[in-house]
Tab-separated table of C-alpha atoms and ligand atoms in Angstrom:
chain	number	residue	atom	x	y	z
E	210	MET	CA	0.000	0.000	0.000
E	211	ASP	CA	1.282	3.453	-0.979
E	212	LEU	CA	0.089	6.949	-0.103
E	213	LEU	CA	0.452	8.824	-3.385
E	214	THR	CA	-2.835	10.675	-3.920
E	215	LEU	CA	-5.280	9.499	-1.212
E	216	LYS	CA	-7.713	8.741	-4.064
E	217	THR	CA	-7.128	5.003	-3.690
E	218	TRP	CA	-7.614	5.070	0.073
E	219	SER	CA	-11.075	4.064	1.285
E	220	SER	CA	-13.125	6.032	3.799
E	221	ASP	CA	-12.257	3.348	6.364
E	222	ASP	CA	-8.522	3.699	5.628
E	223	ILE	CA	-8.753	7.447	6.113
E	224	LEU	CA	-10.920	7.443	9.226
E	225	ALA	CA	-8.896	4.683	10.906
E	226	THR	CA	-5.645	6.559	10.226
E	227	VAL	CA	-7.046	9.789	11.636
E	228	GLU	CA	-8.324	7.986	14.745
E	229	GLU	CA	-4.921	6.380	15.152
E	230	GLY	CA	-3.277	9.790	14.773
E	231	LEU	CA	-5.309	11.020	17.721
E	232	SER	CA	-4.313	7.947	19.723
E	233	VAL	CA	-0.629	8.495	18.810
E	234	LYS	CA	-0.919	12.074	20.020
E	235	HIS	CA	-2.529	11.194	23.346
E	236	HIS	CA	-0.610	7.970	24.061
E	237	PRO	CA	2.825	8.252	22.423
E	238	GLU	CA	4.282	5.708	24.867
E	239	ARG	CA	2.103	2.969	23.364
E	240	TYR	CA	3.815	3.449	20.025
E	241	LYS	CA	7.423	3.909	21.081
E	242	ASP	CA	8.514	0.498	19.746
E	243	GLY	CA	6.064	0.466	16.842
E	244	LEU	CA	8.686	0.604	14.103
E	245	THR	CA	11.811	-0.558	15.923
E	246	GLY	CA	14.654	-1.193	13.512
E	247	GLN	CA	12.793	0.214	10.500
E	248	THR	CA	14.235	2.846	8.201
E	249	LEU	CA	12.447	5.664	6.377
E	250	ALA	CA	14.245	7.146	3.357
E	251	MET	CA	13.216	10.779	2.762
E	252	LEU	CA	13.965	12.224	-0.675
E	253	PHE	CA	13.432	15.941	-1.331
E	254	GLN	CA	13.448	17.847	-4.612
E	255	LYS	CA	11.908	20.859	-2.858
E	256	ALA	CA	12.331	22.701	0.428
E	257	SER	CA	10.507	21.651	3.609
E	258	THR	CA	10.302	22.422	7.305
E	259	ARG	CA	7.249	20.521	8.570
E	260	THR	CA	7.245	17.446	6.354
E	261	ARG	CA	10.901	16.676	6.912
E	262	CYS	CA	10.990	17.315	10.653
E	263	ALA	CA	7.649	15.665	11.366
E	264	PHE	CA	8.737	12.475	9.560
E	265	GLU	CA	12.268	12.450	10.952
E	266	VAL	CA	11.244	13.020	14.567
E	267	GLY	CA	8.151	10.868	14.135
E	268	ILE	CA	9.951	7.711	13.024
E	269	ALA	CA	12.563	8.190	15.756
E	270	GLN	CA	9.740	8.277	18.307
E	271	LEU	CA	8.492	4.975	16.857
E	272	GLY	CA	11.895	3.355	17.396
E	273	GLY	CA	13.015	3.628	13.783
E	274	GLN	CA	15.358	5.918	11.903
E	275	ALA	CA	15.274	8.301	8.959
E	276	VAL	CA	17.786	8.878	6.174
E	277	PHE	CA	17.544	12.307	4.516
E	278	LEU	CA	18.421	12.680	0.830
E	279	ASP	CA	18.551	15.993	-0.991
E	280	TRP	CA	17.850	15.125	-4.632
E	281	ARG	CA	20.681	17.372	-5.835
E	282	THR	CA	23.308	15.423	-3.896
E	283	THR	CA	22.143	11.980	-5.020
E	284	ASN	CA	22.490	10.142	-8.313
E	285	PHE	CA	18.727	10.314	-8.846
E	286	ALA	CA	19.478	13.462	-10.795
E	287	LEU	CA	21.441	11.641	-13.499
E	288	ALA	CA	20.192	8.061	-13.358
E	289	ASP	CA	16.970	6.204	-14.150
E	290	ILE	CA	14.557	7.144	-11.374
E	291	GLN	CA	13.160	3.609	-11.140
E	292	ASP	CA	16.627	2.053	-10.789
E	293	GLU	CA	17.540	4.456	-8.024
E	294	ALA	CA	14.188	3.925	-6.255
E	295	GLN	CA	14.611	0.158	-6.389
E	296	VAL	CA	18.054	0.463	-4.843
E	297	LEU	CA	16.756	2.797	-2.133
E	298	SER	CA	14.054	0.295	-1.308
E	299	ARG	CA	16.688	-2.360	-0.597
E	300	TYR	CA	18.027	-0.126	2.210
E	301	ALA	CA	14.784	1.319	3.558
E	302	ASN	CA	11.439	-0.146	4.674
E	303	VAL	CA	9.458	2.850	3.419
E	304	ILE	CA	10.188	5.871	1.212
E	305	MET	CA	8.772	9.386	1.513
E	306	ALA	CA	9.430	11.662	-1.467
E	307	ARG	CA	8.694	15.325	-2.140
E	308	MET	CA	8.863	15.614	-5.910
E	309	LEU	CA	8.223	18.544	-8.213
E	310	LYS	CA	6.142	16.466	-10.631
E	311	HIS	CA	3.569	13.844	-9.719
E	312	LYS	CA	4.545	11.709	-12.710
E	313	ASP	CA	8.067	11.402	-11.292
E	314	LEU	CA	6.624	10.309	-7.959
E	315	GLN	CA	4.594	7.650	-9.786
E	316	SER	CA	7.711	6.504	-11.586
E	317	LEU	CA	9.602	6.316	-8.313
E	318	ALA	CA	6.787	4.272	-6.762
E	319	GLU	CA	6.830	1.869	-9.715
E	320	GLY	CA	10.528	1.238	-9.138
E	321	SER	CA	10.247	0.892	-5.372
E	322	GLU	CA	9.810	-2.474	-3.683
E	323	VAL	CA	8.549	-0.799	-0.489
E	324	PRO	CA	5.628	1.573	0.228
E	325	VAL	CA	6.015	5.141	-1.016
E	326	ILE	CA	4.504	8.244	0.624
E	327	ASN	CA	3.899	11.513	-1.240
E	328	GLY	CA	5.483	14.325	0.771
E	329	CYS	CA	3.811	16.951	-1.506
E	330	CYS	CA	4.063	17.225	-5.278
E	331	ASP	CA	2.525	19.648	-7.779
E	332	ARG	CA	-0.840	17.809	-7.608
E	333	TYR	CA	-1.373	16.389	-4.125
E	334	HIS	CA	-0.430	16.738	-0.462
E	335	PRO	CA	-2.093	13.758	1.228
E	336	CYS	CA	-0.142	13.873	4.526
E	337	GLN	CA	-1.287	17.464	4.997
E	338	ALA	CA	-4.929	16.567	4.370
E	339	LEU	CA	-4.892	13.630	6.790
E	340	GLY	CA	-3.276	15.839	9.429
E	341	ASP	CA	-5.937	18.465	8.803
E	342	LEU	CA	-8.704	15.932	9.429
E	343	LEU	CA	-6.989	15.132	12.726
E	344	THR	CA	-6.969	18.837	13.615
E	345	MET	CA	-10.671	19.160	12.753
E	346	LEU	CA	-11.534	16.047	14.764
E	347	GLU	CA	-9.616	17.296	17.761
E	348	ARG	CA	-11.309	20.715	17.623
E	349	GLN	CA	-14.859	19.520	16.982
E	350	GLY	CA	-14.764	16.153	18.779
E	351	THR	CA	-16.288	14.594	15.657
E	352	LEU	CA	-16.033	14.778	11.873
E	353	GLU	CA	-19.815	14.672	11.489
E	354	ASP	CA	-21.597	17.898	10.557
E	355	VAL	CA	-18.295	19.699	10.078
E	356	HIS	CA	-18.028	22.333	7.332
E	357	VAL	CA	-14.701	23.572	5.968
E	358	VAL	CA	-14.421	26.339	3.387
E	359	TYR	CA	-11.251	26.387	1.299
E	360	ILE	CA	-10.518	29.856	-0.096
E	361	GLY	CA	-7.986	30.902	-2.747
E	362	ILE	CA	-6.300	28.916	-5.476
E	363	TRP	CA	-7.281	25.325	-6.260
E	364	ASN	CA	-3.940	23.546	-5.844
E	365	ASN	CA	-2.204	20.461	-4.462
E	366	VAL	CA	-3.401	21.157	-0.905
E	367	CYS	CA	-6.967	21.782	-2.094
E	368	ASN	CA	-7.031	18.545	-4.139
E	369	SER	CA	-6.062	16.410	-1.181
E	370	LEU	CA	-8.306	18.288	1.236
E	371	VAL	CA	-11.301	17.708	-1.059
E	372	VAL	CA	-10.566	13.971	-1.265
E	373	ALA	CA	-9.949	13.672	2.478
E	374	CYS	CA	-13.065	15.611	3.489
E	375	THR	CA	-15.494	13.978	1.076
E	376	LYS	CA	-14.283	10.499	2.079
E	377	ALA	CA	-14.355	11.312	5.792
E	378	GLY	CA	-17.894	12.717	5.763
E	379	VAL	CA	-16.820	16.365	6.142
E	380	ARG	CA	-18.665	18.987	4.104
E	381	ILE	CA	-16.276	21.115	2.023
E	382	THR	CA	-16.994	24.248	0.014
E	383	VAL	CA	-14.338	25.637	-2.310
E	384	VAL	CA	-14.164	29.344	-3.150
E	385	THR	CA	-11.482	29.189	-5.830
E	386	PRO	CA	-11.630	31.590	-8.763
E	387	GLU	CA	-8.815	29.709	-10.524
E	388	ALA	CA	-6.888	26.460	-10.385
E	389	ASN	CA	-3.128	26.094	-10.460
E	390	GLY	CA	-2.502	24.565	-13.919
E	391	PRO	CA	-0.374	21.538	-12.940
E	392	SER	CA	-2.755	20.664	-10.087
E	393	LYS	CA	-5.819	20.182	-12.289
E	394	ASP	CA	-7.479	16.802	-11.778
E	395	ASP	CA	-10.894	16.670	-13.457
E	396	ALA	CA	-11.624	13.125	-12.272
E	397	LEU	CA	-11.061	14.193	-8.678
E	398	ILE	CA	-13.564	17.034	-9.063
E	399	GLN	CA	-16.131	14.753	-10.711
E	400	GLU	CA	-15.795	12.281	-7.859
E	401	ALA	CA	-16.209	15.055	-5.293
E	402	ARG	CA	-19.370	16.252	-7.046
E	403	THR	CA	-20.972	12.829	-6.545
E	404	SER	CA	-20.241	12.814	-2.803
E	405	GLY	CA	-23.047	15.140	-1.715
E	406	LEU	CA	-20.514	16.863	0.548
E	407	PHE	CA	-18.866	19.172	-1.953
E	408	ALA	CA	-19.880	22.644	-3.146
E	409	GLU	CA	-18.261	25.285	-5.384
E	410	THR	CA	-19.076	28.981	-5.247
E	411	LEU	CA	-17.498	32.422	-5.555
E	412	ASP	CA	-19.959	33.869	-3.040
E	413	LEU	CA	-17.460	34.063	-0.198
E	414	ASP	CA	-19.707	35.683	2.426
E	415	THR	CA	-22.465	33.093	2.037
E	416	ALA	CA	-19.963	30.225	1.990
E	417	ILE	CA	-18.304	31.197	5.270
E	418	ALA	CA	-21.496	32.062	7.169
E	419	ASP	CA	-21.878	28.561	8.657
E	420	ALA	CA	-18.247	27.434	8.315
E	421	ASP	CA	-16.471	25.695	11.194
E	422	PHE	CA	-13.115	26.219	9.486
E	423	VAL	CA	-11.839	28.537	6.769
E	424	TYR	CA	-8.682	27.280	5.072
E	425	THR	CA	-6.215	28.917	2.707
E	426	ASP	CA	-2.831	28.255	1.128
E	427	THR	CA	-0.270	30.160	-0.905
E	428	TRP	CA	-1.352	31.440	-4.319
E	429	ILE	CA	2.104	30.555	-5.664
E	430	ASP	CA	3.791	27.230	-4.933
E	431	MET	CA	7.107	27.271	-3.103
E	432	GLU	CA	9.335	26.534	-6.088
E	433	PHE	CA	8.061	29.672	-7.877
E	434	PHE	CA	7.563	32.148	-5.049
E	435	MET	CA	11.029	33.736	-5.265
E	436	ASP	CA	11.626	32.937	-8.952
E	437	PRO	CA	12.218	36.150	-11.005
E	438	ALA	CA	10.963	34.331	-14.126
E	439	TYR	CA	7.599	33.871	-12.375
E	440	GLU	CA	7.222	37.550	-11.424
E	441	ALA	CA	4.552	38.461	-13.997
E	442	GLU	CA	2.395	35.441	-13.138
E	443	LYS	CA	2.870	36.145	-9.441
E	444	ASN	CA	1.639	39.722	-9.915
E	445	ARG	CA	-1.316	38.527	-11.979
E	446	ARG	CA	-2.308	36.053	-9.283
E	447	VAL	CA	-2.036	38.676	-6.540
E	448	GLU	CA	-4.490	40.778	-8.556
E	449	VAL	CA	-6.937	37.885	-9.069
E	450	PHE	CA	-6.813	36.434	-5.565
E	451	SER	CA	-6.548	39.532	-3.356
E	452	PRO	CA	-10.350	39.716	-2.896
E	453	TYR	CA	-10.097	36.225	-1.383
E	454	GLN	CA	-7.548	37.082	1.306
E	455	ILE	CA	-8.399	35.883	4.822
E	456	ASN	CA	-8.300	39.079	6.857
E	457	GLN	CA	-9.963	40.559	9.913
E	458	SER	CA	-12.933	42.002	8.045
E	459	LEU	CA	-13.681	38.579	6.546
E	460	LEU	CA	-13.477	36.956	9.981
E	461	GLU	CA	-16.104	39.373	11.275
E	462	LYS	CA	-18.592	37.547	9.044
E	463	THR	CA	-17.987	34.077	10.511
E	464	ASP	CA	-17.106	32.273	13.748
E	465	ALA	CA	-14.870	29.850	11.871
E	466	LEU	CA	-11.372	28.908	12.959
E	467	VAL	CA	-8.576	29.642	10.483
E	468	MET	CA	-6.471	26.872	8.961
E	469	HIS	CA	-3.318	27.144	6.858
E	470	CYS	CA	-0.924	24.352	5.917
E	471	LEU	CA	2.065	26.736	6.209
E	472	PRO	CA	4.348	28.280	5.163
E	473	ALA	CA	2.070	31.341	5.170
E	474	HIS	CA	2.751	34.317	2.931
E	475	LYS	CA	1.508	37.086	5.191
E	476	GLY	CA	-0.016	39.991	3.332
E	477	TYR	CA	-0.979	37.730	0.454
E	478	GLU	CA	-3.474	34.907	1.137
E	479	VAL	CA	-3.715	35.795	4.841
E	480	THR	CA	-2.817	38.771	7.028
E	481	SER	CA	-0.294	38.810	9.895
E	482	GLU	CA	-3.093	39.880	12.204
E	483	VAL	CA	-5.160	36.790	11.386
E	484	MET	CA	-2.167	34.459	11.679
E	485	ALA	CA	-1.387	35.886	15.124
E	486	GLY	CA	-5.027	35.827	16.221
E	487	GLU	CA	-6.691	33.404	18.626
E	488	ARG	CA	-8.771	31.816	15.883
E	489	CYS	CA	-5.776	30.674	13.852
E	490	ILE	CA	-4.929	26.992	14.462
E	491	ALA	CA	-2.119	26.640	11.902
E	492	ILE	CA	0.483	25.756	14.533
E	493	ASP	CA	-1.725	22.924	15.817
E	494	GLN	CA	-2.031	21.730	12.230
E	495	ALA	CA	1.757	21.719	11.920
E	496	GLU	CA	2.154	19.762	15.165
E	497	ASN	CA	-0.480	17.283	14.034
E	498	ARG	CA	1.557	16.527	10.923
E	499	MET	CA	3.893	14.567	13.165
E	500	HIS	CA	1.158	12.579	14.913
E	501	ILE	CA	-0.631	11.727	11.681
E	502	GLN	CA	2.588	10.806	9.890
E	503	LYS	CA	3.412	8.377	12.705
E	504	ALA	CA	-0.048	6.851	12.155
E	505	ILE	CA	0.553	6.726	8.385
E	506	LEU	CA	3.887	4.943	8.885
E	507	MET	CA	2.252	2.463	11.277
E	508	ARG	CA	-0.469	1.788	8.714
E	509	LEU	CA	1.944	1.251	5.820
E	510	VAL	CA	4.748	-0.691	7.513
E	511	GLY	CA	3.683	-1.316	11.108
E	512	PRO	CA	3.241	-4.818	12.584
E	513	GLU	CA	-0.513	-4.897	11.864
E	514	ARG	CA	-0.349	-3.421	8.365
E	515	ALA	CA	-2.906	-4.592	5.831
E	516	SER	CA	-1.452	-7.027	3.310
O	242	CP	N1	2.889	22.166	5.084
O	242	CP	C1	4.065	21.657	4.678
O	242	CP	O1	4.119	20.629	4.004
O	242	CP	O2	5.156	22.333	5.115
O	242	CP	P1	6.650	22.135	4.595
O	242	CP	O3	6.678	22.581	3.157
O	242	CP	O4	7.485	23.015	5.472
O	242	CP	O5	7.020	20.682	4.709
O	243	NVA	N1	0.828	24.703	-2.218
O	243	NVA	C1	2.029	24.763	-1.429
O	243	NVA	C2	1.985	23.787	-0.303
O	243	NVA	C3	3.137	23.859	0.629
O	243	NVA	C4	3.127	22.866	1.716
O	243	NVA	C5	3.211	24.469	-2.305
O	243	NVA	O1	3.161	23.515	-3.097
O	243	NVA	O2	4.194	25.181	-2.193
């Protein structure tokens, strides 16, 4: 079993992992020998704070170890990706990869002999979405009758959040005037539309009126944010998405808590004031990445893993 998109995970897989994440958080001592002697290989083509640290510390807390690989200092860059992945899987029990392109992640997974976890690519961020369900569960005490409104650009985070919510019974409304080109997944949207839990609108005020959570992410993915060649597109997006910023005046129209996967780009998709405010739970989300990733590792390579 891999965790590449979340689309192949059943509702039971998702709900059981989220429940286990909560158990990991409250009873870490029960899991301290869960992955004794096991090794997680972590391969990064892009930067990371949360994903790397949450996996590295998480597997150590389970009794295992992590090996960090920066793509640029490996031979992945010049060799056949499947050959290199197969070799890596002879050293490690599980691989987590943050790749620029989803098709390269798929290729890596085809070469690997061990489970592969998507640590965020251009299309999906499943670990984030599972962690976010954990954060919602912990705040609401249930995932029933929960409503999350995702505001801004339809991107990798939005894709995975839509899959996670609709499979977990959480109502999700998206207020997304545009999608990030590489993230487009028409089949995912069609599937969401059949769930009865998914809505699309540009009427922001109506959407947030009964929201439990409002969620946003960067309008420009990390690999482009500081890229001078992306400047014109960045400026265009700022123009398009500025009306969808989460700011204090928007929060006056709802009691919702504010979610953000981080890193936040203050002054763009969200203001500093909102990020520093009592209703922002982004730091809890970041902490929960570690608990959920421990649960994910247990599910994929733990002693009671599904065959
Ligand atoms: N949210 C998230 O994945 O953060 P990093 O990019 O820091 O890993
Ligand atoms: N959409 C963001 C998510 C970061 C965790 C990006 O890809 O940069």
